[in-house]
Amino acid sequence: MNDPDTLPENIVLIGFMGCGKSTVGRELQHRLGYELVDMDHEIEQRAGKPITAIFEDVGEPAFREMETAVLKDLARETQRQRIISTGGGVVGREENRALLRRMGYVVWLAAPVEVILDRTAKSRTRPLLHTEDPATKIQHLMVEREPLYQETAHFKLDTAGLDSKELATGILECARYFFSHCDR
Ligand code: S3P
C-alpha cells in the first residue's frame, strides 16, 4: 500500500547494519517528540537476553520468528506518531515488507559497503558479522538485500557525507511533504 491517505503517521527506518538507524531515530525522536521504538531492543526485552545470545542459543531462524512477531504486534497497535527503528535483516521476509509499508513512511538509510564495514568493525553485537571475512559477508548481504530495501521504502536517503542532524532534517522535510498529501 503506497497511499499516504491511509498510512499512519509513523516514520519507519530501514537499512543495513551500521547505516545509522538508531542514531537518526534518536535525533528524530528529539526533534519531533515522538516515541522511539527500537525493534532489536524490543526483541531483547521479550527474549530476556541480548541479540548475540539469541543467535547463539536458538539460531537465526528463531530470531527471525521473534522479529516478525514484534513487527506484527507493532503493526496492530493503533498508537501513532512513532519512530520505528528496525533491524537490518527485517526486509528478508515478504510478510515483513508488506507490514512495514503499512506502518508508516518507510525511509531507507543507504550507505556504501566501505562505510558499513568501517562502522561495524568494532561491533560485538552483530552476530552475522562474527565471521573471518566480514567484508565479503556484508557485500553478499547487500546484494541480497538492496532490492528488498528498495521495494519496501517510500524514500531512499543516501547517508554518505551527512551527519545524523542533516539526515533527520532531510527525513522530516520529506515526511512532512508525504503526509501533507494525506487527507486525515
Ligand atoms: C541484523 C541486524 C541487526 C540485528 C541482528 C540481525 C541483520 O540490527 O537485528 O543482528 O540481519 O542485518 P541492526 O541493523 O540494528 O544492526
XYZ file of N, CA and C and ligand atoms in Angstrom:
568
model
N 0.845 -1.194 0.000
C 0.000 0.000 0.000
C 0.890 1.257 0.000
N 0.720 2.108 -0.998
C 1.563 3.303 -1.077
C 0.781 4.567 -0.786
N -0.488 4.425 -0.554
C -1.345 5.575 -0.488
C -1.203 6.309 0.852
N -0.663 7.554 0.836
C -0.462 8.263 2.092
C -1.768 8.547 2.833
N -2.909 8.533 2.114
C -4.191 8.815 2.772
C -4.493 7.823 3.881
N -3.996 6.623 3.732
C -4.375 5.585 4.682
C -3.212 5.178 5.584
N -2.089 5.839 5.458
C -0.919 5.441 6.251
C -0.883 6.145 7.600
N -0.597 5.388 8.666
C -0.438 6.052 9.959
C 0.794 6.947 9.965
N 0.730 8.007 10.777
C 1.829 8.980 10.771
C 3.001 8.511 11.632
N 3.642 7.462 11.170
C 4.866 6.953 11.802
C 6.001 7.072 10.801
N 7.227 7.136 11.313
C 8.385 7.082 10.421
C 9.117 5.775 10.719
N 9.311 4.967 9.686
C 9.934 3.660 9.843
C 11.308 3.696 9.177
N 12.347 3.383 9.939
C 13.704 3.430 9.388
C 14.184 2.023 9.058
N 14.600 1.840 7.807
C 15.165 0.548 7.417
C 16.553 0.787 6.828
N 17.328 -0.280 6.729
C 18.661 -0.161 6.137
C 19.624 -1.127 6.793
N 20.770 -1.239 6.194
C 21.774 -2.220 6.615
C 22.333 -1.906 8.007
N 22.857 -2.949 8.657
C 23.549 -2.750 9.939
C 24.556 -1.605 9.797
N 24.574 -0.723 10.765
C 25.578 0.338 10.754
C 25.243 1.524 9.860
N 24.038 1.562 9.301
C 23.709 2.695 8.412
C 23.268 3.925 9.207
N 23.045 3.751 10.513
C 22.712 4.915 11.354
C 21.260 4.988 11.805
N 20.512 3.880 11.692
C 19.084 3.920 12.046
C 18.858 4.372 13.495
N 19.663 3.827 14.415
C 19.434 4.161 15.833
C 19.762 5.621 16.115
N 20.890 6.090 15.588
C 21.297 7.480 15.828
C 20.300 8.448 15.204
N 19.923 8.178 13.967
C 18.968 9.058 13.295
C 17.603 8.961 13.989
N 17.251 7.767 14.438
C 15.997 7.577 15.175
C 15.964 8.457 16.419
N 17.074 8.492 17.148
C 17.129 9.320 18.365
C 17.030 10.806 18.027
N 17.666 11.189 16.932
C 17.601 12.596 16.507
C 16.156 12.973 16.133
N 15.479 12.089 15.426
C 14.086 12.351 15.047
C 13.195 12.400 16.283
N 13.466 11.514 17.222
C 12.704 11.495 18.477
C 12.846 12.831 19.196
N 14.092 13.309 19.235
C 14.408 14.570 19.880
C 13.667 15.735 19.215
N 13.669 15.736 17.879
C 13.049 16.856 17.156
C 11.533 16.825 17.196
N 10.964 15.607 17.078
C 9.513 15.504 16.941
C 8.800 15.249 18.258
N 9.558 14.728 19.224
C 8.928 14.343 20.491
C 8.113 13.063 20.353
N 8.335 12.317 19.282
C 7.635 11.045 19.086
C 8.318 9.968 19.924
N 7.583 8.912 20.181
C 8.179 7.742 20.855
C 9.106 7.017 19.865
N 10.239 6.569 20.366
C 11.154 5.785 19.514
C 11.041 4.316 19.895
N 10.707 3.494 18.906
C 10.632 2.052 19.157
C 11.769 1.378 18.392
N 12.647 0.731 19.132
C 13.771 0.037 18.507
C 13.440 -1.457 18.504
N 13.241 -2.007 17.322
C 12.781 -3.405 17.248
C 13.744 -4.388 17.883
N 15.043 -4.172 17.677
C 16.019 -5.092 18.283
C 15.908 -5.065 19.805
N 15.715 -3.866 20.319
C 15.589 -3.710 21.762
C 14.339 -4.450 22.269
N 13.269 -4.309 21.501
C 12.001 -4.974 21.834
C 12.182 -6.503 21.849
N 12.903 -7.010 20.861
C 13.155 -8.462 20.792
C 13.978 -8.903 22.008
N 14.981 -8.105 22.351
C 15.836 -8.436 23.501
C 15.030 -8.454 24.794
N 14.122 -7.488 24.917
C 13.280 -7.421 26.119
C 12.431 -8.674 26.243
N 11.820 -9.046 25.107
C 10.930 -10.210 25.127
C 11.693 -11.493 25.415
N 12.880 -11.594 24.807
C 13.669 -12.831 24.971
C 14.408 -12.845 26.302
N 14.585 -11.662 26.875
C 15.313 -11.561 28.137
C 16.802 -11.763 27.968
N 17.300 -11.554 26.757
C 18.745 -11.663 26.523
C 19.142 -10.851 25.286
N 20.427 -10.539 25.169
C 20.866 -9.767 24.005
C 20.799 -10.564 22.695
N 20.789 -9.825 21.588
C 20.689 -10.436 20.253
C 21.746 -11.538 20.057
N 22.977 -11.253 20.464
C 24.047 -12.254 20.279
C 23.696 -13.562 20.985
N 23.147 -13.455 22.189
C 22.784 -14.666 22.938
C 21.609 -15.383 22.268
N 20.684 -14.617 21.696
C 19.552 -15.248 20.993
C 20.090 -16.071 19.816
N 20.981 -15.469 19.036
C 21.568 -16.184 17.890
C 22.311 -17.432 18.367
N 23.055 -17.291 19.452
C 23.836 -18.431 19.962
C 22.927 -19.546 20.478
N 21.909 -19.157 21.217
C 21.069 -20.160 21.896
C 20.056 -20.824 20.980
N 19.397 -20.007 20.136
C 18.313 -20.607 19.336
C 18.502 -20.440 17.828
N 19.508 -19.670 17.424
C 19.829 -19.536 15.999
C 19.047 -18.450 15.280
N 19.494 -18.167 14.058
C 18.875 -17.072 13.296
C 17.396 -17.325 12.952
N 17.019 -18.548 12.535
C 15.604 -18.732 12.178
C 14.663 -18.374 13.330
N 15.022 -18.748 14.552
C 14.169 -18.418 15.702
C 14.167 -16.906 15.944
N 15.329 -16.275 15.736
C 15.388 -14.811 15.853
C 14.431 -14.164 14.847
N 14.416 -14.683 13.624
C 13.541 -14.104 12.579
C 12.063 -14.264 12.948
N 11.731 -15.378 13.605
C 10.342 -15.562 14.069
C 9.989 -14.473 15.078
N 10.918 -14.227 16.009
C 10.669 -13.205 17.036
C 10.517 -11.840 16.390
N 11.351 -11.586 15.381
C 11.333 -10.294 14.691
C 9.966 -10.065 14.028
N 9.463 -11.093 13.360
C 8.160 -10.964 12.701
C 7.051 -10.796 13.732
N 7.164 -11.507 14.857
C 6.145 -11.396 15.912
C 6.095 -9.960 16.443
N 7.255 -9.366 16.675
C 7.304 -7.975 17.164
C 6.692 -7.034 16.114
N 7.047 -7.266 14.876
C 6.541 -6.417 13.792
C 5.014 -6.491 13.701
N 4.492 -7.701 13.796
C 3.032 -7.883 13.722
C 2.354 -7.141 14.872
N 2.930 -7.241 16.056
C 2.338 -6.543 17.205
C 2.378 -5.031 17.001
N 3.497 -4.535 16.511
C 3.608 -3.086 16.280
C 2.594 -2.633 15.222
N 2.429 -3.444 14.183
C 1.507 -3.087 13.097
C 0.065 -3.073 13.593
N -0.222 -3.900 14.589
C -1.579 -3.975 15.146
C -1.902 -2.792 16.051
N -0.862 -2.267 16.694
C -1.099 -1.195 17.659
C -1.611 0.060 16.965
N -2.501 0.738 17.643
C -3.116 1.903 16.985
C -2.382 3.196 17.330
N -1.402 3.078 18.229
C -0.654 4.285 18.602
C 0.067 4.862 17.378
N 0.020 6.179 17.261
C 0.612 6.849 16.102
C 1.781 7.718 16.545
N 2.382 8.375 15.584
C 3.471 9.306 15.840
C 4.616 8.624 16.583
N 5.110 7.619 15.921
C 6.247 6.876 16.450
C 7.362 6.857 15.411
N 8.573 6.701 15.923
C 9.702 6.414 15.047
C 9.992 4.929 15.286
N 10.017 4.147 14.235
C 10.283 2.722 14.405
C 11.606 2.386 13.723
N 12.568 1.978 14.537
C 13.883 1.632 14.003
C 13.972 0.110 13.922
N 14.294 -0.407 12.740
C 14.245 -1.853 12.506
C 15.647 -2.465 12.482
N 15.715 -3.775 12.535
C 16.990 -4.479 12.341
C 17.248 -4.615 10.846
N 18.519 -4.667 10.475
C 18.890 -4.649 9.055
C 18.315 -5.778 8.213
N 17.974 -6.897 8.866
C 17.509 -8.052 8.094
C 16.000 -8.186 8.041
N 15.288 -7.192 8.554
C 13.830 -7.300 8.656
C 13.156 -7.422 7.289
N 13.830 -6.916 6.252
C 13.218 -6.934 4.916
C 13.302 -8.307 4.243
N 13.960 -9.251 4.902
C 14.157 -10.574 4.292
C 12.860 -11.307 3.985
N 11.853 -11.122 4.816
C 10.585 -11.830 4.614
C 9.573 -10.942 3.920
N 8.869 -11.550 2.984
C 7.870 -10.788 2.233
C 6.772 -10.251 3.156
N 6.365 -11.076 4.124
C 5.295 -10.606 5.030
C 5.762 -9.406 5.851
N 7.048 -9.372 6.196
C 7.578 -8.216 6.926
C 7.549 -6.966 6.042
N 7.935 -7.142 4.793
C 7.980 -5.975 3.891
C 6.587 -5.380 3.729
N 5.602 -6.252 3.601
C 4.220 -5.780 3.446
C 3.765 -5.052 4.717
N 4.115 -5.604 5.872
C 3.728 -4.967 7.140
C 4.383 -3.602 7.278
N 5.674 -3.541 6.969
C 6.419 -2.285 7.111
C 5.769 -1.173 6.295
N 5.397 -1.502 5.086
C 4.829 -0.466 4.209
C 3.460 0.020 4.667
N 2.840 -0.754 5.512
C 1.537 -0.317 6.040
C 1.682 0.454 7.344
N 2.898 0.445 7.897
C 3.081 1.004 9.236
C 3.409 2.494 9.247
N 3.791 3.037 8.123
C 4.124 4.456 8.093
C 5.001 4.780 6.894
N 5.649 5.926 6.994
C 6.533 6.401 5.926
C 7.875 5.683 6.100
N 8.224 4.848 5.120
C 9.404 3.998 5.266
C 10.608 4.652 4.587
N 11.636 4.905 5.381
C 12.841 5.563 4.872
C 14.000 4.581 4.906
N 14.643 4.421 3.769
C 15.826 3.557 3.663
C 17.079 4.414 3.797
N 17.829 4.167 4.847
C 19.110 4.867 5.019
C 20.186 4.036 4.315
N 20.595 4.492 3.154
C 21.543 3.713 2.349
C 22.974 4.182 2.588
N 23.896 3.221 2.643
C 25.312 3.560 2.837
C 26.168 2.566 2.059
N 27.305 3.030 1.522
C 28.166 2.125 0.779
C 28.857 1.091 1.687
N 29.264 -0.022 1.087
C 29.894 -1.124 1.833
C 31.043 -0.648 2.725
N 31.916 0.234 2.190
C 33.095 0.671 2.965
C 32.665 1.373 4.257
N 31.595 2.173 4.144
C 31.114 2.900 5.319
C 30.555 1.913 6.344
N 29.786 0.957 5.857
C 29.197 -0.061 6.745
C 30.311 -0.844 7.446
N 31.300 -1.213 6.673
C 32.416 -2.001 7.217
C 33.137 -1.220 8.312
N 33.368 0.033 8.031
C 34.045 0.894 8.981
C 33.222 1.046 10.272
N 31.924 1.249 10.106
C 31.060 1.497 11.273
C 30.787 0.237 12.099
N 30.884 -0.914 11.448
C 30.551 -2.140 12.185
C 31.796 -2.892 12.644
N 32.975 -2.361 12.258
C 34.227 -3.083 12.502
C 34.408 -3.482 13.967
N 34.046 -2.594 14.872
C 34.304 -2.887 16.285
C 33.083 -3.461 17.003
N 32.016 -3.676 16.229
C 30.779 -4.143 16.863
C 30.881 -5.589 17.332
N 30.494 -5.812 18.595
C 30.455 -7.176 19.139
C 29.011 -7.669 19.179
N 28.106 -6.795 18.779
C 26.686 -7.108 18.991
C 25.973 -7.522 17.702
N 26.741 -7.805 16.655
C 26.096 -8.180 15.403
C 26.590 -9.565 14.981
N 25.861 -10.579 15.422
C 26.324 -11.954 15.215
C 26.582 -12.314 13.756
N 25.827 -11.712 12.837
C 26.022 -12.066 11.426
C 27.399 -11.645 10.913
N 28.017 -10.698 11.624
C 29.339 -10.234 11.171
C 30.481 -10.862 11.974
N 30.154 -11.807 12.827
C 31.200 -12.534 13.562
C 31.764 -13.622 12.653
N 32.418 -13.204 11.584
C 32.993 -14.185 10.664
C 34.427 -13.758 10.379
N 35.153 -14.638 9.719
C 36.556 -14.346 9.384
C 36.652 -13.181 8.406
N 35.641 -13.078 7.552
C 35.707 -12.104 6.479
C 34.412 -11.272 6.420
N 34.268 -10.346 7.380
C 33.020 -9.570 7.419
C 32.765 -8.761 6.149
N 33.838 -8.329 5.469
C 33.654 -7.512 4.259
C 32.884 -8.299 3.200
N 33.272 -9.553 2.989
C 32.594 -10.379 1.990
C 31.156 -10.653 2.421
N 31.000 -10.913 3.704
C 29.646 -11.171 4.233
C 28.743 -9.957 3.986
N 29.275 -8.771 4.281
C 28.500 -7.544 4.077
C 28.143 -7.383 2.602
N 29.141 -7.628 1.744
C 28.896 -7.489 0.310
C 27.761 -8.412 -0.162
N 27.825 -9.672 0.286
C 26.800 -10.640 -0.124
C 25.415 -10.234 0.381
N 25.380 -9.848 1.641
C 24.084 -9.471 2.220
C 23.519 -8.227 1.526
N 24.416 -7.307 1.176
C 23.991 -6.075 0.489
C 23.340 -6.398 -0.847
N 24.004 -7.259 -1.613
C 23.480 -7.629 -2.933
C 22.093 -8.241 -2.777
N 21.967 -9.082 -1.756
C 20.704 -9.766 -1.499
C 19.613 -8.781 -1.047
N 20.022 -7.840 -0.208
C 19.019 -7.003 0.450
C 18.668 -5.702 -0.270
N 19.584 -5.180 -1.068
C 19.309 -3.858 -1.668
C 17.972 -3.792 -2.410
N 17.678 -4.821 -3.248
C 16.377 -4.751 -3.927
C 15.199 -4.808 -2.955
N 15.425 -5.434 -1.798
C 14.348 -5.560 -0.808
C 14.125 -4.236 -0.076
N 15.227 -3.537 0.229
C 15.086 -2.199 0.830
C 14.370 -1.284 -0.167
N 14.819 -1.387 -1.415
C 14.246 -0.562 -2.488
C 12.737 -0.773 -2.604
N 12.370 -2.032 -2.580
C 10.958 -2.406 -2.738
C 10.113 -1.919 -1.552
N 10.724 -1.884 -0.381
C 9.961 -1.575 0.838
C 9.859 -0.071 1.107
N 10.900 0.675 0.719
C 10.980 2.079 1.121
C 10.093 3.002 0.286
N 9.518 4.001 0.959
C 8.878 5.090 0.217
C 9.945 6.074 -0.252
N 11.066 6.073 0.463
C 12.087 7.092 0.204
C 13.476 6.534 0.538
N 14.407 6.712 -0.394
C 15.793 6.284 -0.145
C 16.648 7.504 0.145
N 17.378 7.449 1.220
C 18.238 8.577 1.570
C 19.687 8.104 1.592
N 20.489 8.717 0.752
C 21.907 8.359 0.705
C 22.617 9.053 1.860
N 23.171 8.271 2.774
C 23.685 8.856 4.016
C 25.126 9.367 3.891
N 25.797 9.026 2.782
C 27.222 9.358 2.650
C 27.469 10.856 2.849
N 28.379 11.181 3.748
C 28.788 12.568 3.957
C 27.821 13.401 4.785
N 26.753 12.801 5.280
C 25.786 13.576 6.069
C 25.782 13.088 7.522
N 25.671 14.025 8.453
C 25.592 13.586 9.850
C 24.125 13.363 10.237
N 23.916 12.885 11.465
C 22.554 12.478 11.839
C 21.586 13.662 11.858
N 22.093 14.856 12.172
C 21.216 16.036 12.177
C 20.757 16.361 10.758
N 21.702 16.305 9.824
C 21.348 16.589 8.425
C 20.385 15.526 7.885
N 20.640 14.289 8.261
C 19.764 13.208 7.791
C 18.355 13.391 8.358
N 18.283 13.745 9.635
C 16.971 13.944 10.262
C 16.227 15.086 9.564
N 16.940 16.155 9.240
C 16.306 17.285 8.552
C 15.726 16.831 7.207
N 16.512 16.064 6.466
C 16.047 15.555 5.159
C 14.804 14.692 5.316
N 14.835 13.825 6.307
C 13.698 12.918 6.519
C 12.449 13.710 6.912
N 12.645 14.687 7.793
C 11.484 15.462 8.251
C 10.827 16.225 7.109
N 11.660 16.839 6.277
C 11.104 17.590 5.129
C 10.274 16.661 4.250
N 10.871 15.524 3.923
C 10.194 14.599 3.003
C 8.955 13.990 3.639
N 9.044 13.669 4.937
C 7.890 13.068 5.617
C 6.748 14.078 5.684
N 7.095 15.339 5.969
C 6.050 16.372 6.037
C 5.329 16.494 4.695
N 6.129 16.522 3.652
C 5.552 16.631 2.308
C 4.650 15.422 2.035
N 5.174 14.251 2.351
C 4.445 13.000 2.111
C 3.111 13.002 2.853
N 3.183 13.306 4.168
C 1.959 13.218 4.970
C 1.018 14.405 4.711
N 1.547 15.494 4.183
C 0.655 16.628 3.919
C -0.275 16.312 2.755
N 0.029 15.256 2.035
C -0.866 14.840 0.966
C -1.913 13.850 1.470
N -1.911 13.687 2.793
C -2.929 12.833 3.406
C -4.129 13.692 3.725
N -5.255 13.110 3.567
C -6.480 13.818 3.910
C -7.065 13.153 5.151
N -6.371 13.334 6.309
C -6.860 12.636 7.500
C -7.436 13.594 8.510
C 20.644 -7.935 11.638
C 20.777 -6.631 12.076
C 20.785 -6.267 13.489
C 20.003 -7.286 14.316
C 20.516 -8.670 14.036
C 20.393 -9.068 12.570
C 20.689 -8.203 10.180
O 20.223 -4.970 13.678
O 18.635 -7.222 14.013
O 21.851 -8.733 14.454
O 20.269 -9.299 9.757
O 21.145 -7.319 9.419
P 20.981 -3.596 13.228
O 20.658 -3.384 11.790
O 20.332 -2.571 14.096
O 22.416 -3.782 13.496
